[in-house]
mmCIF file of C-alpha atoms in Angstrom:
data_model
loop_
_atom_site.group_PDB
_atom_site.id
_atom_site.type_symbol
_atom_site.label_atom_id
_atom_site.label_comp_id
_atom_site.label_asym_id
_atom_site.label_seq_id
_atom_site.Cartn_x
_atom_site.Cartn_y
_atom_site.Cartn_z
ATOM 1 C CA UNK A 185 -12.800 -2.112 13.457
ATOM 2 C CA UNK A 186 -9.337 -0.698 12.912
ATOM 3 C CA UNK A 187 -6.943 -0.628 15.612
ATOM 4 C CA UNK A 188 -6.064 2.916 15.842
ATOM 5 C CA UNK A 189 -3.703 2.293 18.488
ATOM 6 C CA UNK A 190 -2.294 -0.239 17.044
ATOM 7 C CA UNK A 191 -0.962 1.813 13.434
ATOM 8 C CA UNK A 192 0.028 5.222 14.970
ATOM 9 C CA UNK A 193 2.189 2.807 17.341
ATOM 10 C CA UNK A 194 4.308 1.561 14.746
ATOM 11 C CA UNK A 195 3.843 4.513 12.601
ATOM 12 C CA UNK A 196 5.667 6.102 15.400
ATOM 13 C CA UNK A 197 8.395 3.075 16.115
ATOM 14 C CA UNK A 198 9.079 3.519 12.902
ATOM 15 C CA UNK A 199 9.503 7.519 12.658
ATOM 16 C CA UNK A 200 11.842 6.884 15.625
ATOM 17 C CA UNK A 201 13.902 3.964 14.373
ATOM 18 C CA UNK A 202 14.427 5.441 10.815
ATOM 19 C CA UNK A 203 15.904 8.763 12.582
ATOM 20 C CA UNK A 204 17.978 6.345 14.292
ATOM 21 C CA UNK A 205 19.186 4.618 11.317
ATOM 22 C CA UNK A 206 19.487 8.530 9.382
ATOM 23 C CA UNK A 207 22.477 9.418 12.557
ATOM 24 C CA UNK A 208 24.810 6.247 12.057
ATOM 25 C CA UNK A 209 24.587 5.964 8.441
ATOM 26 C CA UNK A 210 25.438 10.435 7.695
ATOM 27 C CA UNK A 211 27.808 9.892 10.926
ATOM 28 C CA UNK A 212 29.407 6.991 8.627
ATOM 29 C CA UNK A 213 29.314 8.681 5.145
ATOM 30 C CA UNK A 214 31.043 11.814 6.903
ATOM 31 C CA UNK A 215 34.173 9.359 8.687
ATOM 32 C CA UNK A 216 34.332 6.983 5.186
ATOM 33 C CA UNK A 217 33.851 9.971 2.727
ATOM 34 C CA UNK A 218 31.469 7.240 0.985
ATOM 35 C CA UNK A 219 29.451 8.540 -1.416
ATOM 36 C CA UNK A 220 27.124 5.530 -1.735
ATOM 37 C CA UNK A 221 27.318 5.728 2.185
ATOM 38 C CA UNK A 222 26.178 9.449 1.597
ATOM 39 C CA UNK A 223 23.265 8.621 -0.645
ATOM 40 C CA UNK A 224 22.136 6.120 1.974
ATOM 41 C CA UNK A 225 22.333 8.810 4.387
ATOM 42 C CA UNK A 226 19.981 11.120 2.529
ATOM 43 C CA UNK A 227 17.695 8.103 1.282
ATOM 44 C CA UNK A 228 17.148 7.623 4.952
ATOM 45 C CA UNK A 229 16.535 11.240 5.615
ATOM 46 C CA UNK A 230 13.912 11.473 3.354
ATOM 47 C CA UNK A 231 12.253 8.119 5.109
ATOM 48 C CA UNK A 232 12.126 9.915 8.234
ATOM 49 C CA UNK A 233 10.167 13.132 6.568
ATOM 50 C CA UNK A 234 7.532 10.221 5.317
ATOM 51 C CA UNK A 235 7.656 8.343 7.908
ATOM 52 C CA UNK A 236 5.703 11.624 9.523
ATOM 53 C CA UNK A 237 3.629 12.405 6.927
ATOM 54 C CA UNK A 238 2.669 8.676 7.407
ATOM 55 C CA UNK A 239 1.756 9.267 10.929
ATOM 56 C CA UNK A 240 0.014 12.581 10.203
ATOM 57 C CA UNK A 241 -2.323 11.123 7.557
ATOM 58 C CA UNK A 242 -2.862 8.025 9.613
ATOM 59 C CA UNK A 243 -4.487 10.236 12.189
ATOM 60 C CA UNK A 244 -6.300 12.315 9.242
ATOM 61 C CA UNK A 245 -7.862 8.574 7.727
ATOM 62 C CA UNK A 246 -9.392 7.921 11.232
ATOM 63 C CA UNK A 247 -11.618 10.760 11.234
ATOM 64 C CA UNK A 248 -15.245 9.636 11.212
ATOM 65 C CA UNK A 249 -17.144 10.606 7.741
ATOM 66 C CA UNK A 250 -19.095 14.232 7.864
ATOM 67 C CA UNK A 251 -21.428 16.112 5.949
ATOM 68 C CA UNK A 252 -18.244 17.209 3.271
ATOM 69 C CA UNK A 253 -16.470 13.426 3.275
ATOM 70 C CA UNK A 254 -19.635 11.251 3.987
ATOM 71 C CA UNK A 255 -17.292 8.259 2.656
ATOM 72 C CA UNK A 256 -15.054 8.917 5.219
ATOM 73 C CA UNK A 257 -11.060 10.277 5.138
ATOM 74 C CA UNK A 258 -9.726 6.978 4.137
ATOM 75 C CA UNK A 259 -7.475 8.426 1.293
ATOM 76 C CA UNK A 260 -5.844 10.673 3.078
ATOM 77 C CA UNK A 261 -3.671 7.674 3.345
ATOM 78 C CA UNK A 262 -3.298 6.638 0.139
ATOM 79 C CA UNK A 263 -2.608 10.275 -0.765
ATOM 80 C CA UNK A 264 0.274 10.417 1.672
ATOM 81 C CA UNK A 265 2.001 6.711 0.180
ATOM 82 C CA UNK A 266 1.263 8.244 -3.317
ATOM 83 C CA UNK A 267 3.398 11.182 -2.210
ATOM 84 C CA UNK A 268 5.791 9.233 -0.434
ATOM 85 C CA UNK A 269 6.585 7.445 -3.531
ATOM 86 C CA UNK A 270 7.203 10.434 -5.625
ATOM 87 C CA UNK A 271 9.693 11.595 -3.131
ATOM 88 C CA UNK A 272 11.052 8.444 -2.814
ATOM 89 C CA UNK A 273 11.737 8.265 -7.038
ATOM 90 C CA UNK A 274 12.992 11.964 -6.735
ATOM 91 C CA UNK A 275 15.613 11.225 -4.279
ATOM 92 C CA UNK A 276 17.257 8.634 -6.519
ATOM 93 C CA UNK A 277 17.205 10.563 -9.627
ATOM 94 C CA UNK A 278 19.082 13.328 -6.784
ATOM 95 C CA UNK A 279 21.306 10.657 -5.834
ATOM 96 C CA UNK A 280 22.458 9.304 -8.958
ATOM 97 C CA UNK A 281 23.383 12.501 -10.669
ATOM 98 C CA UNK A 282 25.581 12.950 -6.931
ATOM 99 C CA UNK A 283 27.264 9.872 -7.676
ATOM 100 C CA UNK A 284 27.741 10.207 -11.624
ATOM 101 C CA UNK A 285 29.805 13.399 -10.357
ATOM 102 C CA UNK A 286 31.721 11.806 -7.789
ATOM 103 C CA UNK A 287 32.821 9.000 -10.926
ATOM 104 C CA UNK A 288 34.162 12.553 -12.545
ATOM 105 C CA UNK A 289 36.471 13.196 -9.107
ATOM 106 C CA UNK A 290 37.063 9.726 -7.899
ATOM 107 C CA UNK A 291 38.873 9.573 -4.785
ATOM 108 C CA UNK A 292 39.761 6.889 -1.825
ATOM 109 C CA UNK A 293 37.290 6.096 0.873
ATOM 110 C CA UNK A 294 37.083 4.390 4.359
ATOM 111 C CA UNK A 295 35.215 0.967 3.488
ATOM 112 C CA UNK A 296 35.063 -0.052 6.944
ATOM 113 C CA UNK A 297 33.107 2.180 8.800
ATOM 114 C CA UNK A 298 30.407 2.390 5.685
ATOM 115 C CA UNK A 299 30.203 -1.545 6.170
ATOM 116 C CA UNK A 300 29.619 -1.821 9.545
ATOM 117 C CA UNK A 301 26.574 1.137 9.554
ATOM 118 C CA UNK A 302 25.298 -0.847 6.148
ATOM 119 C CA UNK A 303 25.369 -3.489 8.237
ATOM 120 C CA UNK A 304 23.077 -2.799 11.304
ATOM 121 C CA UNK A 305 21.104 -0.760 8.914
ATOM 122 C CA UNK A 306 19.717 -3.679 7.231
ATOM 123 C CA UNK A 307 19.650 -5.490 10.361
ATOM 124 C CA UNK A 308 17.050 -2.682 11.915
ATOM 125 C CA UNK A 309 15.086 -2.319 8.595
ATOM 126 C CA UNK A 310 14.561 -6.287 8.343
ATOM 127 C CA UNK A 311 13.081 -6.294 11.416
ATOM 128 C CA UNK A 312 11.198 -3.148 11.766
ATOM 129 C CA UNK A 313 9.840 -4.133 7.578
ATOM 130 C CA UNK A 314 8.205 -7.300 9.507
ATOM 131 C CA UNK A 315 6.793 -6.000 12.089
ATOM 132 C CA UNK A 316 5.050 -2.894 9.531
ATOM 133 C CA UNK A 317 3.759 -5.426 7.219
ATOM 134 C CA UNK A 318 2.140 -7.432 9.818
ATOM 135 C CA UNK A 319 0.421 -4.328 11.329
ATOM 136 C CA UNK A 320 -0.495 -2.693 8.419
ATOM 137 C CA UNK A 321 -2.466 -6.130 6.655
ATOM 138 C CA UNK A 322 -4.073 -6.720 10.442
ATOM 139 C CA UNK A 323 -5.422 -3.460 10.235
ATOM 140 C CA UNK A 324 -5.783 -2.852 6.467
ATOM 141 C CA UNK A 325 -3.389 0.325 6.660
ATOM 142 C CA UNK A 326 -2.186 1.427 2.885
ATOM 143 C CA UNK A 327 0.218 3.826 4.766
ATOM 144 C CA UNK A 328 2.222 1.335 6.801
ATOM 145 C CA UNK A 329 2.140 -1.439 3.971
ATOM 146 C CA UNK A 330 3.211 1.581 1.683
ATOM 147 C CA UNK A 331 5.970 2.739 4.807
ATOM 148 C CA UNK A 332 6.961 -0.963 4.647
ATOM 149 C CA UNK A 333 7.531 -1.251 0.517
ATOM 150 C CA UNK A 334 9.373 1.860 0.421
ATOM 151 C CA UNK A 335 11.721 0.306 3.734
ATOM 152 C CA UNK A 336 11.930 -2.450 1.678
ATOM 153 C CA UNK A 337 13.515 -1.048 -1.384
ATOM 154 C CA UNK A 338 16.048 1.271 0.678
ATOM 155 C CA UNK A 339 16.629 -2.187 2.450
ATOM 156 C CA UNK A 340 18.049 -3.576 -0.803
ATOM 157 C CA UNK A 341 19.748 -0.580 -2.017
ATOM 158 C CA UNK A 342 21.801 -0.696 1.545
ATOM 159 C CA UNK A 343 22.596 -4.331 0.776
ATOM 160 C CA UNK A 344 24.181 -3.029 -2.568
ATOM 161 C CA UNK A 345 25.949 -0.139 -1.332
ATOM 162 C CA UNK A 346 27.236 -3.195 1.858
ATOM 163 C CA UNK A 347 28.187 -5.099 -1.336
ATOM 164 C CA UNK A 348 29.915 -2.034 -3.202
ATOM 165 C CA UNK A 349 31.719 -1.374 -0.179
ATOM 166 C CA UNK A 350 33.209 -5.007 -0.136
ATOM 167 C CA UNK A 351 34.171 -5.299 -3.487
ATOM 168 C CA UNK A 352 36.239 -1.720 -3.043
ATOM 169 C CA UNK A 353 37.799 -2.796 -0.016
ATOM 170 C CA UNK A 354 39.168 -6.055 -1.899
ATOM 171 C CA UNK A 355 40.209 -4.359 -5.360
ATOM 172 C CA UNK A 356 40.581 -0.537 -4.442
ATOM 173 C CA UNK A 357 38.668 0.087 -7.514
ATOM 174 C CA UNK A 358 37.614 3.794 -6.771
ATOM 175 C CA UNK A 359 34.573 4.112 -9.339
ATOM 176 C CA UNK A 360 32.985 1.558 -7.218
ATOM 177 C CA UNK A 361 31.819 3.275 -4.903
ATOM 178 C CA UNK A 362 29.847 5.693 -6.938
ATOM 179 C CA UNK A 363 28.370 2.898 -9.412
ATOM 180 C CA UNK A 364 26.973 1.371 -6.244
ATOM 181 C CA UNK A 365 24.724 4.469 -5.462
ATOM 182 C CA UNK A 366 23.417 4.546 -9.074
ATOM 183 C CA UNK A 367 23.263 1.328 -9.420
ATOM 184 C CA UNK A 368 20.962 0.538 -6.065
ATOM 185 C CA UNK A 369 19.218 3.592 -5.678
ATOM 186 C CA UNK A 370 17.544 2.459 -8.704
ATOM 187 C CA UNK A 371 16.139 -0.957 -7.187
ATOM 188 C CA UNK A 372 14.578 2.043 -4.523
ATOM 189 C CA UNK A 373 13.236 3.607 -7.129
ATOM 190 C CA UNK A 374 11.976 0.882 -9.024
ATOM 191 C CA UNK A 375 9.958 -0.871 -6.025
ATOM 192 C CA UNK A 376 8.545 2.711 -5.420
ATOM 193 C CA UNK A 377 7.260 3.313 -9.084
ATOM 194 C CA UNK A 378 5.681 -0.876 -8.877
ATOM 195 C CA UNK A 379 3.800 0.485 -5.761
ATOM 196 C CA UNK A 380 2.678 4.071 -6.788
ATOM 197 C CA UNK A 381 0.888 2.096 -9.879
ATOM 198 C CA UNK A 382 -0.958 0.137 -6.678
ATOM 199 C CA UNK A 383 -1.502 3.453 -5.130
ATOM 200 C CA UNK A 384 -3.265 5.040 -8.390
ATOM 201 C CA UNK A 385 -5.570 2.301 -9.035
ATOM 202 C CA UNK A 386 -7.150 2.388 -5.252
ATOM 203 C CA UNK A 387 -6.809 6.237 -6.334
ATOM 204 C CA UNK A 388 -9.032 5.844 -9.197
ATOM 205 C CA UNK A 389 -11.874 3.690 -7.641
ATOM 206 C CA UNK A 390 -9.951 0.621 -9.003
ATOM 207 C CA UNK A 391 -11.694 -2.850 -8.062
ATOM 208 C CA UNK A 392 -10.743 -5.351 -5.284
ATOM 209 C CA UNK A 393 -8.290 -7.783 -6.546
ATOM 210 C CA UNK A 394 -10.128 -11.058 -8.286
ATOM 211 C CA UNK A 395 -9.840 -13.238 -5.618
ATOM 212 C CA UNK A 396 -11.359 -11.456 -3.280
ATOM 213 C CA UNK A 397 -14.268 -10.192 -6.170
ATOM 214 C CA UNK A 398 -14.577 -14.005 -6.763
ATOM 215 C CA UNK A 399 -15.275 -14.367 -2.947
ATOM 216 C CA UNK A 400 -18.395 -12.267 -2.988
ATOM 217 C CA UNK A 401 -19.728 -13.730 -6.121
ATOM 218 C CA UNK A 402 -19.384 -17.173 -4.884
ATOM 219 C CA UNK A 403 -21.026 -16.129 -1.621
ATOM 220 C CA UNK A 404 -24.191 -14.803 -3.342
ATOM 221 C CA UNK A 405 -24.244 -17.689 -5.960
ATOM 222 C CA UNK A 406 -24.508 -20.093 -2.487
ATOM 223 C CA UNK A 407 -26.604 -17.756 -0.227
ATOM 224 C CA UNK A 408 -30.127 -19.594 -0.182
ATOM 225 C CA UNK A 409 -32.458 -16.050 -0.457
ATOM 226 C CA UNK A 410 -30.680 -15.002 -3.263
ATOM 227 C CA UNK A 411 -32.155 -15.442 -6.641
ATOM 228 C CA UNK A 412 -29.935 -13.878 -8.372
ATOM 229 C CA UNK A 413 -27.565 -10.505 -8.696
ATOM 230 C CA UNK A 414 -25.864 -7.648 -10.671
ATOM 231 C CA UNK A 415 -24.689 -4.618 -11.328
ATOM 232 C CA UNK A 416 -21.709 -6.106 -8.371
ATOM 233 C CA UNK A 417 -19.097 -3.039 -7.749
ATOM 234 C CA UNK A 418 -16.012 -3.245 -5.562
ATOM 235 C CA UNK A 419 -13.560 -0.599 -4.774
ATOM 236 C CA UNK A 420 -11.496 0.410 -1.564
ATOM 237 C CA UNK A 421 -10.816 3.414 0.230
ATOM 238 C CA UNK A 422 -8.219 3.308 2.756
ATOM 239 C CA UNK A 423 -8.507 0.628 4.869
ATOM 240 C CA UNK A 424 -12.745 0.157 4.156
ATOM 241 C CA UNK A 425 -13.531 -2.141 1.409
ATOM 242 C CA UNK A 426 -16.533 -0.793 -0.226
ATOM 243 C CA UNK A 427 -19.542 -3.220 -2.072
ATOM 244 C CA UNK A 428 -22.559 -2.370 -3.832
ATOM 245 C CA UNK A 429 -24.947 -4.533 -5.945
ATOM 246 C CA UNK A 430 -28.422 -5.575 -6.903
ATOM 247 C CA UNK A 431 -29.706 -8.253 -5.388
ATOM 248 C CA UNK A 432 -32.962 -10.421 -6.728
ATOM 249 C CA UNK A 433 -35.174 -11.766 -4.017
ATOM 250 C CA UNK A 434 -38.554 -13.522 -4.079
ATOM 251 C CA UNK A 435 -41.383 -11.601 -5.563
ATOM 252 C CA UNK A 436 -43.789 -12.456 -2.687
ATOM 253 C CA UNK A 437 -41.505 -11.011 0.145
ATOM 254 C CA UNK A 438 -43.402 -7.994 1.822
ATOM 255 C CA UNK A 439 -41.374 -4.858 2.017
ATOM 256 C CA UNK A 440 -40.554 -5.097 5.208
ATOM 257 C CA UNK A 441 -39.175 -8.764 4.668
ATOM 258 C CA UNK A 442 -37.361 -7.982 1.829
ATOM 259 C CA UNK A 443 -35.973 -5.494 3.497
ATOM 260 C CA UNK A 444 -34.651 -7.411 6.329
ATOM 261 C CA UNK A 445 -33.313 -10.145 3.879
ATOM 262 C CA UNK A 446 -31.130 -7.757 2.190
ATOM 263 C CA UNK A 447 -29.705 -6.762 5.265
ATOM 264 C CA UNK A 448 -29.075 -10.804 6.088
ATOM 265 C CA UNK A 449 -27.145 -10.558 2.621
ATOM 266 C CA UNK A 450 -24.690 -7.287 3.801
ATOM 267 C CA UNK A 451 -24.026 -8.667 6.989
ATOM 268 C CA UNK A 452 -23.245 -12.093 5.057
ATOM 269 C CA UNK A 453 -20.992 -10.632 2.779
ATOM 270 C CA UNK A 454 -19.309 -7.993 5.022
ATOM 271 C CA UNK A 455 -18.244 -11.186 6.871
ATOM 272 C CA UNK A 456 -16.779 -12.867 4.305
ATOM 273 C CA UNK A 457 -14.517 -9.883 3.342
ATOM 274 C CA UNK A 458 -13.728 -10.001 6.637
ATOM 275 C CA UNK A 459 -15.292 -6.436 7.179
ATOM 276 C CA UNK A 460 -16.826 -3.954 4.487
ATOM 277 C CA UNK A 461 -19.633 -1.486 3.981
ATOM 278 C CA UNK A 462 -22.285 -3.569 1.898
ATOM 279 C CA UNK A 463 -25.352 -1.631 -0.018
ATOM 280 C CA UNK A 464 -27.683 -3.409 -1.686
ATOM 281 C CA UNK A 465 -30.412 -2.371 -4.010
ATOM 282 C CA UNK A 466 -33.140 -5.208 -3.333
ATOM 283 C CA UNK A 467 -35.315 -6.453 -6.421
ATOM 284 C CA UNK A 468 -38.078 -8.689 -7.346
ATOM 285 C CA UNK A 469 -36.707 -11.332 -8.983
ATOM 286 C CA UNK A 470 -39.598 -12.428 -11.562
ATOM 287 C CA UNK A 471 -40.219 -9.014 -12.187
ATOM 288 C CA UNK A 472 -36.857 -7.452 -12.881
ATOM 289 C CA UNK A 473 -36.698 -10.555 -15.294
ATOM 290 C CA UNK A 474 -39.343 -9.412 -16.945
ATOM 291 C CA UNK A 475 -38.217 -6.164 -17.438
ATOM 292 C CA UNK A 476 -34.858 -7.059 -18.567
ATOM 293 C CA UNK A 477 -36.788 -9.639 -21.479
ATOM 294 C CA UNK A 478 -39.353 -6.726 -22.555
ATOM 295 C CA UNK A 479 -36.975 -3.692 -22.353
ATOM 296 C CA UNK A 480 -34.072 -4.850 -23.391
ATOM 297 C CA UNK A 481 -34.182 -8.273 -24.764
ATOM 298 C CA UNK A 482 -32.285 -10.190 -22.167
ATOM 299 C CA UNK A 483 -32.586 -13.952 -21.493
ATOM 300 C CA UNK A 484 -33.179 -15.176 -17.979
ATOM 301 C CA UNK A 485 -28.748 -15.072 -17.162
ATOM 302 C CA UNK A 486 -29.649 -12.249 -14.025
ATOM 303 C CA UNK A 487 -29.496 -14.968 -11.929
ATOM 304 C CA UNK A 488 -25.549 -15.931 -12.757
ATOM 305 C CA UNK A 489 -24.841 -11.879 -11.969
ATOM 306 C CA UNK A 490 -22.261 -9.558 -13.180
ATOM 307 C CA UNK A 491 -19.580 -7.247 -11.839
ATOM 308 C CA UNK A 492 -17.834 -4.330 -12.741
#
């Protein structure tokens, strides 16, 4: 079971340490006159707006399923990261046309001050990108994994505009200062874009990654009442991994027995994903066989199983 506690904790933590970051690094762009500083500043206030979105759709994902979302409100998570992202990418195309002005109208700036807020910013973001990433793959939460990416990349873009800010302190170079906006603003922007094509594949009912696929095949191919298997489908939604398959048992089995064996099978597998929801469709394994040789010409290779 998902901690709920546990993710709209940190989802908060994090709303309230990003608006802490937002004050020191406009308070710095306004004393240097930094416009790298400036486009941190923003970068940062658009983190806070996501950061509560984050925590909103958090809360909307934990809502139990009903009669019009009987698979539950898991993507109301992924739907709020996949937004996030967008913004995110907006913001630096905002940012960069900002700066490509500013290399029009160059003009001196107060390093120091920029430095020193670049400086605890990526302190606070190192730490507070940890702690998110732990949370969110203990509890299987796209939005803090996707609140943690997105800290990432304005982590590295502050570490360019820190390094932007050294270099013009040392050579007094003024188009610097703007080509270190455009320049890491783009890294943001280019971590966000690698995680929105994440985000549209869980979207689109994409599969579970191989490995952990590969996991469920190899624990039906050892499970001793299992004859055989396919039609194996994977997907995820929010933080629920989601299996369903056809499963081949022995002909003889009453109902009731086969029944009860193909609930020994979910539980199996649901434990070996370390929590899912498992359906299976339970078969009779000579028969279906059968079927497969006189309907559609198939040699006996049910037993090896497929997946989509």
């Amino acid at each position: 079971m998902t901690n709920v506690s546990a993710v709209e904790k940190w989802a908060r933590i994090s709303l309230a340490i990003t608006a802490g970051v937002v004050v020191v690094k406009l308070v710095a762009a306004k004393m240097s006159g930094s416009v790298s500083v400036l486009a941190e500043g923003l970068q940062s206030l658009v983190d806070v707006a996501m950061s509560y979105f984050t925590l909103l759709a958090i809360r909307y994902a934990r809502r139990p399923a009903d009669d019009t979302h009987p698979y539950g409100h898991g993507r109301a998570e992924v739907v709020s990261s996949l937004f996030q992202m967008l913004i995110v990418i907006g913001t630096a195309g905002m940012i960069a046309w900002q700066a490509s002005l500013r290399m029009a109208e160059p003009r001196d700036i107060k390093p120091d001050i920029g430095m020193i807020a670049m400086g605890v910013a990526v302190v606070v973001n190192l730490v507070l990108i940890g702690k998110l990433r732990q949370v969110g793959k203990e509890e299987k939460s796209p939005a803090l994994l996707g609140e943690a990416e997105h800290l990432r990349g304005d982590m590295f873009a502050t570490l360019g505009v820190f390094a932007g800010l050294i270099l013009y302190s040392v050579t007094g170079l003024q188009w610097i200062d703007p080509i270190a906006a455009i320049v890491f603003v783009a890294v943001g922007a280019v971590f966000a874009i690698r995680q929105l094509g994440k985000l549209v594949h869980e979207l689109m009912d994409g599969s579970l990654p191989p490995d952990e696929v590969k996991l469920v095949e190899d624990a039906l191919h050892e499970h001793p009442l299992v004859q055989g298997f396919h039609a194996l489908k994977t997907r995820r939604i929010g933080n629920q991994r989601h299996v369903t398959l056809h499963v081949l048992l022995e002909d003889s089995l009453t109902f009731v027995e086969a029944h009860d064996q193909a609930e020994e099978v979910e539980d199996h597998l649901s434990r070996v994903l370390g929590g899912a929801l498992v359906e299976i469709h339970f078969e009779p394994y000579r028969a279906e066989l059968a079927h497969r040789r006189a309907e559609h010409g198939e040699d006996d290779g049910t037993h090896n199983g497929d997946s989509r």
